[in-house]
Amino acid sequence: MTEDGTGRLDDQAFAQWLAGAAGRALTALRAEQGFADPAALKDAGDKVSHDLMSTALARWRPADAVLSEEQADSRRAWAGDPAAGARPARLEADRVWIIDPLDGTREFSESGRDDWAVHVALWQRSAGPDGALVAGAVGMPARTAPDGTPLVLGTAEPAVAAVAGPLRIAVSRSRPPAFVGELVEGIGARAVPMGSAGVKVCAVVTGEVDAYVHAGGQYEWDSAAPVAVALGAGMHTSRIDGSPLRYNRDDPRLPDLLVCRPEHAESLLAAIDRHL
């Protein structure tokens, strides 16, 4: 990467560059390794992308902390877990990069699937009372942008007009929560199964669906970058009880999520409350 004339790319440009670079490495790995051993491809993809992103962050943002799905202690790094060890440095840092080097490993390991992603987000403590996401990018390397390059969405995506008809709700293709099926049926919506969380959130941004509802287990790195992209596009983002999404917490588990067009937020939250 080449820095700009000021000596430093701005954080949003850096996030998009990093998502694209990791995506290119994953695409090359997929082509080189093939799909004969899905488990090995998943493991290799996680490692290749994590190593590339960690190296780039250490070089270009050395003063910032990192929370990554692939860090050995990330899942046990919450207060009260005796295996967690020392308090993570990120909890005292002003700037924390929250990354998922490969979101949708199942889809990544299946030939012909394009619904997997790379997540890069920056959380800044000084940006709000609870901190805030200040940059984010979701790379979808198996999809193509209008200019022919691998698709990377940032925080300045254009608004997309609403589509008439039943609400389209993105749901997990492999582990849809039971209540989401009940919700879809109860409000007369249409379920649209998809792979990675990032792809599902970005489908709201691009107008492929109207909402994404999830409950049943996620971590901060599953939603931080997609939520930053959705916020930039003017979408509603919250927990399924309507409370704010908060990042860089002691406990990185963030188990539920609603992302939708803003005009549907009130009715969806009310419907979710009825079906929980």
PDB file of N, CA and C in Angstrom, residues 12 15 98 119-124 132-139 152-157 197-198 201-202 205 220-238 245-247 258-259:
ATOM      1  N   GLN A  12     -11.017   5.344   6.579  1.00  0.00           N
ATOM      2  CA  GLN A  12     -11.994   4.674   5.725  1.00  0.00           C
ATOM      3  C   GLN A  12     -11.326   4.099   4.477  1.00  0.00           C
ATOM      4  N   ALA A  15      -9.446   1.025   5.520  1.00  0.00           N
ATOM      5  CA  ALA A  15     -10.329  -0.122   5.759  1.00  0.00           C
ATOM      6  C   ALA A  15     -10.721  -0.786   4.445  1.00  0.00           C
ATOM      7  N   ILE A  98     -11.713  -3.853  14.573  1.00  0.00           N
ATOM      8  CA  ILE A  98     -12.488  -5.075  14.805  1.00  0.00           C
ATOM      9  C   ILE A  98     -12.612  -5.781  13.461  1.00  0.00           C
ATOM     10  N   HIS A 119     -14.337  -8.597   6.795  1.00  0.00           N
ATOM     11  CA  HIS A 119     -14.840  -7.466   7.581  1.00  0.00           C
ATOM     12  C   HIS A 119     -13.689  -6.659   8.180  1.00  0.00           C
ATOM     13  N   VAL A 120     -13.750  -5.348   8.023  1.00  0.00           N
ATOM     14  CA  VAL A 120     -12.782  -4.438   8.644  1.00  0.00           C
ATOM     15  C   VAL A 120     -13.548  -3.248   9.208  1.00  0.00           C
ATOM     16  N   ALA A 121     -13.452  -3.018  10.514  1.00  0.00           N
ATOM     17  CA  ALA A 121     -14.110  -1.866  11.138  1.00  0.00           C
ATOM     18  C   ALA A 121     -13.158  -1.202  12.117  1.00  0.00           C
ATOM     19  N   LEU A 122     -13.348   0.080  12.317  1.00  0.00           N
ATOM     20  CA  LEU A 122     -12.585   0.828  13.322  1.00  0.00           C
ATOM     21  C   LEU A 122     -13.551   1.423  14.331  1.00  0.00           C
ATOM     22  N   TRP A 123     -13.343   1.085  15.592  1.00  0.00           N
ATOM     23  CA  TRP A 123     -14.092   1.648  16.721  1.00  0.00           C
ATOM     24  C   TRP A 123     -13.200   2.661  17.415  1.00  0.00           C
ATOM     25  N   GLN A 124     -13.793   3.812  17.790  1.00  0.00           N
ATOM     26  CA  GLN A 124     -13.020   4.849  18.470  1.00  0.00           C
ATOM     27  C   GLN A 124     -13.735   5.272  19.749  1.00  0.00           C
ATOM     28  N   ALA A 132     -17.734   4.599  19.251  1.00  0.00           N
ATOM     29  CA  ALA A 132     -18.552   4.461  18.042  1.00  0.00           C
ATOM     30  C   ALA A 132     -17.704   3.898  16.914  1.00  0.00           C
ATOM     31  N   LEU A 133     -18.386   3.279  15.961  1.00  0.00           N
ATOM     32  CA  LEU A 133     -17.723   2.833  14.743  1.00  0.00           C
ATOM     33  C   LEU A 133     -17.486   4.047  13.856  1.00  0.00           C
ATOM     34  N   VAL A 134     -16.248   4.274  13.452  1.00  0.00           N
ATOM     35  CA  VAL A 134     -15.915   5.464  12.668  1.00  0.00           C
ATOM     36  C   VAL A 134     -15.437   5.126  11.262  1.00  0.00           C
ATOM     37  N   ALA A 135     -15.243   3.864  10.966  1.00  0.00           N
ATOM     38  CA  ALA A 135     -14.869   3.435   9.618  1.00  0.00           C
ATOM     39  C   ALA A 135     -15.249   1.974   9.478  1.00  0.00           C
ATOM     40  N   GLY A 136     -15.516   1.555   8.265  1.00  0.00           N
ATOM     41  CA  GLY A 136     -15.853   0.153   8.058  1.00  0.00           C
ATOM     42  C   GLY A 136     -15.903  -0.205   6.592  1.00  0.00           C
ATOM     43  N   ALA A 137     -15.578  -1.450   6.300  1.00  0.00           N
ATOM     44  CA  ALA A 137     -15.634  -1.959   4.932  1.00  0.00           C
ATOM     45  C   ALA A 137     -15.939  -3.443   4.964  1.00  0.00           C
ATOM     46  N   VAL A 138     -16.723  -3.879   4.000  1.00  0.00           N
ATOM     47  CA  VAL A 138     -17.011  -5.299   3.810  1.00  0.00           C
ATOM     48  C   VAL A 138     -16.604  -5.664   2.395  1.00  0.00           C
ATOM     49  N   GLY A 139     -15.627  -6.543   2.292  1.00  0.00           N
ATOM     50  CA  GLY A 139     -15.219  -7.040   0.988  1.00  0.00           C
ATOM     51  C   GLY A 139     -15.965  -8.319   0.663  1.00  0.00           C
ATOM     52  N   VAL A 152     -16.174  -4.209  -2.836  1.00  0.00           N
ATOM     53  CA  VAL A 152     -15.919  -3.761  -1.469  1.00  0.00           C
ATOM     54  C   VAL A 152     -16.896  -2.627  -1.177  1.00  0.00           C
ATOM     55  N   LEU A 153     -17.713  -2.782  -0.150  1.00  0.00           N
ATOM     56  CA  LEU A 153     -18.629  -1.720   0.254  1.00  0.00           C
ATOM     57  C   LEU A 153     -18.041  -0.955   1.426  1.00  0.00           C
ATOM     58  N   GLY A 154     -18.177   0.384   1.368  1.00  0.00           N
ATOM     59  CA  GLY A 154     -17.709   1.244   2.440  1.00  0.00           C
ATOM     60  C   GLY A 154     -18.860   1.981   3.083  1.00  0.00           C
ATOM     61  N   THR A 155     -18.559   3.116   3.683  1.00  0.00           N
ATOM     62  CA  THR A 155     -19.573   3.846   4.454  1.00  0.00           C
ATOM     63  C   THR A 155     -20.222   4.982   3.673  1.00  0.00           C
ATOM     64  N   ALA A 156     -20.046   4.997   2.357  1.00  0.00           N
ATOM     65  CA  ALA A 156     -20.657   6.044   1.541  1.00  0.00           C
ATOM     66  C   ALA A 156     -21.430   5.432   0.376  1.00  0.00           C
ATOM     67  N   GLU A 157     -22.102   4.311   0.641  1.00  0.00           N
ATOM     68  CA  GLU A 157     -22.878   3.664  -0.414  1.00  0.00           C
ATOM     69  C   GLU A 157     -24.144   4.470  -0.697  1.00  0.00           C
ATOM     70  N   ALA A 197     -22.870 -13.261   7.595  1.00  0.00           N
ATOM     71  CA  ALA A 197     -23.574 -12.124   8.196  1.00  0.00           C
ATOM     72  C   ALA A 197     -23.295 -10.843   7.424  1.00  0.00           C
ATOM     73  N   GLY A 198     -22.053 -10.657   7.006  1.00  0.00           N
ATOM     74  CA  GLY A 198     -21.705  -9.461   6.250  1.00  0.00           C
ATOM     75  C   GLY A 198     -22.469  -9.358   4.954  1.00  0.00           C
ATOM     76  N   VAL A 201     -26.157  -8.330   5.780  1.00  0.00           N
ATOM     77  CA  VAL A 201     -26.305  -6.906   6.090  1.00  0.00           C
ATOM     78  C   VAL A 201     -26.140  -6.071   4.823  1.00  0.00           C
ATOM     79  N   CYS A 202     -25.148  -6.402   4.019  1.00  0.00           N
ATOM     80  CA  CYS A 202     -24.913  -5.633   2.795  1.00  0.00           C
ATOM     81  C   CYS A 202     -26.052  -5.791   1.798  1.00  0.00           C
ATOM     82  N   VAL A 205     -28.279  -2.991   2.432  1.00  0.00           N
ATOM     83  CA  VAL A 205     -27.708  -1.748   1.899  1.00  0.00           C
ATOM     84  C   VAL A 205     -27.917  -1.645   0.395  1.00  0.00           C
ATOM     85  N   GLU A 220     -18.719  -9.572  18.171  1.00  0.00           N
ATOM     86  CA  GLU A 220     -18.582  -8.216  17.642  1.00  0.00           C
ATOM     87  C   GLU A 220     -18.039  -8.200  16.223  1.00  0.00           C
ATOM     88  N   TRP A 221     -17.082  -9.089  15.926  1.00  0.00           N
ATOM     89  CA  TRP A 221     -16.464  -9.070  14.598  1.00  0.00           C
ATOM     90  C   TRP A 221     -17.424  -9.526  13.507  1.00  0.00           C
ATOM     91  N   ASP A 222     -18.516 -10.211  13.879  1.00  0.00           N
ATOM     92  CA  ASP A 222     -19.506 -10.620  12.883  1.00  0.00           C
ATOM     93  C   ASP A 222     -20.303  -9.438  12.350  1.00  0.00           C
ATOM     94  N   SER A 223     -20.487  -8.408  13.172  1.00  0.00           N
ATOM     95  CA  SER A 223     -21.382  -7.323  12.768  1.00  0.00           C
ATOM     96  C   SER A 223     -20.746  -5.947  12.683  1.00  0.00           C
ATOM     97  N   ALA A 224     -19.570  -5.720  13.266  1.00  0.00           N
ATOM     98  CA  ALA A 224     -19.038  -4.352  13.349  1.00  0.00           C
ATOM     99  C   ALA A 224     -18.888  -3.704  11.978  1.00  0.00           C
ATOM    100  N   ALA A 225     -18.163  -4.333  11.076  1.00  0.00           N
ATOM    101  CA  ALA A 225     -17.955  -3.733   9.755  1.00  0.00           C
ATOM    102  C   ALA A 225     -19.260  -3.620   8.967  1.00  0.00           C
ATOM    103  N   PRO A 226     -20.087  -4.681   8.908  1.00  0.00           N
ATOM    104  CA  PRO A 226     -21.356  -4.527   8.203  1.00  0.00           C
ATOM    105  C   PRO A 226     -22.246  -3.430   8.783  1.00  0.00           C
ATOM    106  N   VAL A 227     -22.267  -3.303  10.103  1.00  0.00           N
ATOM    107  CA  VAL A 227     -23.079  -2.252  10.722  1.00  0.00           C
ATOM    108  C   VAL A 227     -22.542  -0.870  10.361  1.00  0.00           C
ATOM    109  N   ALA A 228     -21.220  -0.703  10.322  1.00  0.00           N
ATOM    110  CA  ALA A 228     -20.651   0.581   9.904  1.00  0.00           C
ATOM    111  C   ALA A 228     -21.092   0.935   8.486  1.00  0.00           C
ATOM    112  N   VAL A 229     -21.085  -0.054   7.596  1.00  0.00           N
ATOM    113  CA  VAL A 229     -21.532   0.167   6.217  1.00  0.00           C
ATOM    114  C   VAL A 229     -23.016   0.526   6.190  1.00  0.00           C
ATOM    115  N   ALA A 230     -23.821  -0.196   6.964  1.00  0.00           N
ATOM    116  CA  ALA A 230     -25.260   0.062   6.995  1.00  0.00           C
ATOM    117  C   ALA A 230     -25.576   1.444   7.559  1.00  0.00           C
ATOM    118  N   LEU A 231     -24.890   1.834   8.622  1.00  0.00           N
ATOM    119  CA  LEU A 231     -25.100   3.168   9.191  1.00  0.00           C
ATOM    120  C   LEU A 231     -24.758   4.253   8.179  1.00  0.00           C
ATOM    121  N   GLY A 232     -23.679   4.047   7.442  1.00  0.00           N
ATOM    122  CA  GLY A 232     -23.292   5.018   6.428  1.00  0.00           C
ATOM    123  C   GLY A 232     -24.337   5.180   5.343  1.00  0.00           C
ATOM    124  N   ALA A 233     -25.102   4.122   5.094  1.00  0.00           N
ATOM    125  CA  ALA A 233     -26.148   4.160   4.072  1.00  0.00           C
ATOM    126  C   ALA A 233     -27.499   4.593   4.637  1.00  0.00           C
ATOM    127  N   GLY A 234     -27.532   4.957   5.917  1.00  0.00           N
ATOM    128  CA  GLY A 234     -28.759   5.456   6.522  1.00  0.00           C
ATOM    129  C   GLY A 234     -29.714   4.391   7.014  1.00  0.00           C
ATOM    130  N   MET A 235     -29.235   3.165   7.193  1.00  0.00           N
ATOM    131  CA  MET A 235     -30.097   2.087   7.651  1.00  0.00           C
ATOM    132  C   MET A 235     -30.238   2.091   9.172  1.00  0.00           C
ATOM    133  N   HIS A 236     -31.311   1.459   9.650  1.00  0.00           N
ATOM    134  CA  HIS A 236     -31.494   1.244  11.087  1.00  0.00           C
ATOM    135  C   HIS A 236     -30.649   0.060  11.509  1.00  0.00           C
ATOM    136  N   THR A 237     -29.943   0.199  12.631  1.00  0.00           N
ATOM    137  CA  THR A 237     -29.195  -0.914  13.215  1.00  0.00           C
ATOM    138  C   THR A 237     -29.425  -0.916  14.719  1.00  0.00           C
ATOM    139  N   SER A 238     -29.695  -2.100  15.285  1.00  0.00           N
ATOM    140  CA  SER A 238     -29.909  -2.192  16.734  1.00  0.00           C
ATOM    141  C   SER A 238     -29.883  -3.654  17.154  1.00  0.00           C
ATOM    142  N   LEU A 245     -26.351  -1.089  19.518  1.00  0.00           N
ATOM    143  CA  LEU A 245     -25.230  -2.019  19.387  1.00  0.00           C
ATOM    144  C   LEU A 245     -23.988  -1.340  19.939  1.00  0.00           C
ATOM    145  N   ARG A 246     -23.306  -1.987  20.866  1.00  0.00           N
ATOM    146  CA  ARG A 246     -22.107  -1.410  21.470  1.00  0.00           C
ATOM    147  C   ARG A 246     -20.926  -2.339  21.217  1.00  0.00           C
ATOM    148  N   TYR A 247     -19.804  -1.734  20.898  1.00  0.00           N
ATOM    149  CA  TYR A 247     -18.623  -2.506  20.516  1.00  0.00           C
ATOM    150  C   TYR A 247     -17.449  -2.247  21.464  1.00  0.00           C
ATOM    151  N   LEU A 258     -30.603  -6.458  14.426  1.00  0.00           N
ATOM    152  CA  LEU A 258     -31.588  -6.064  13.415  1.00  0.00           C
ATOM    153  C   LEU A 258     -30.970  -4.970  12.558  1.00  0.00           C
ATOM    154  N   VAL A 259     -30.939  -5.191  11.258  1.00  0.00           N
ATOM    155  CA  VAL A 259     -30.552  -4.160  10.292  1.00  0.00           C
ATOM    156  C   VAL A 259     -31.673  -4.084   9.269  1.00  0.00           C
TER     157      VAL A 259
END
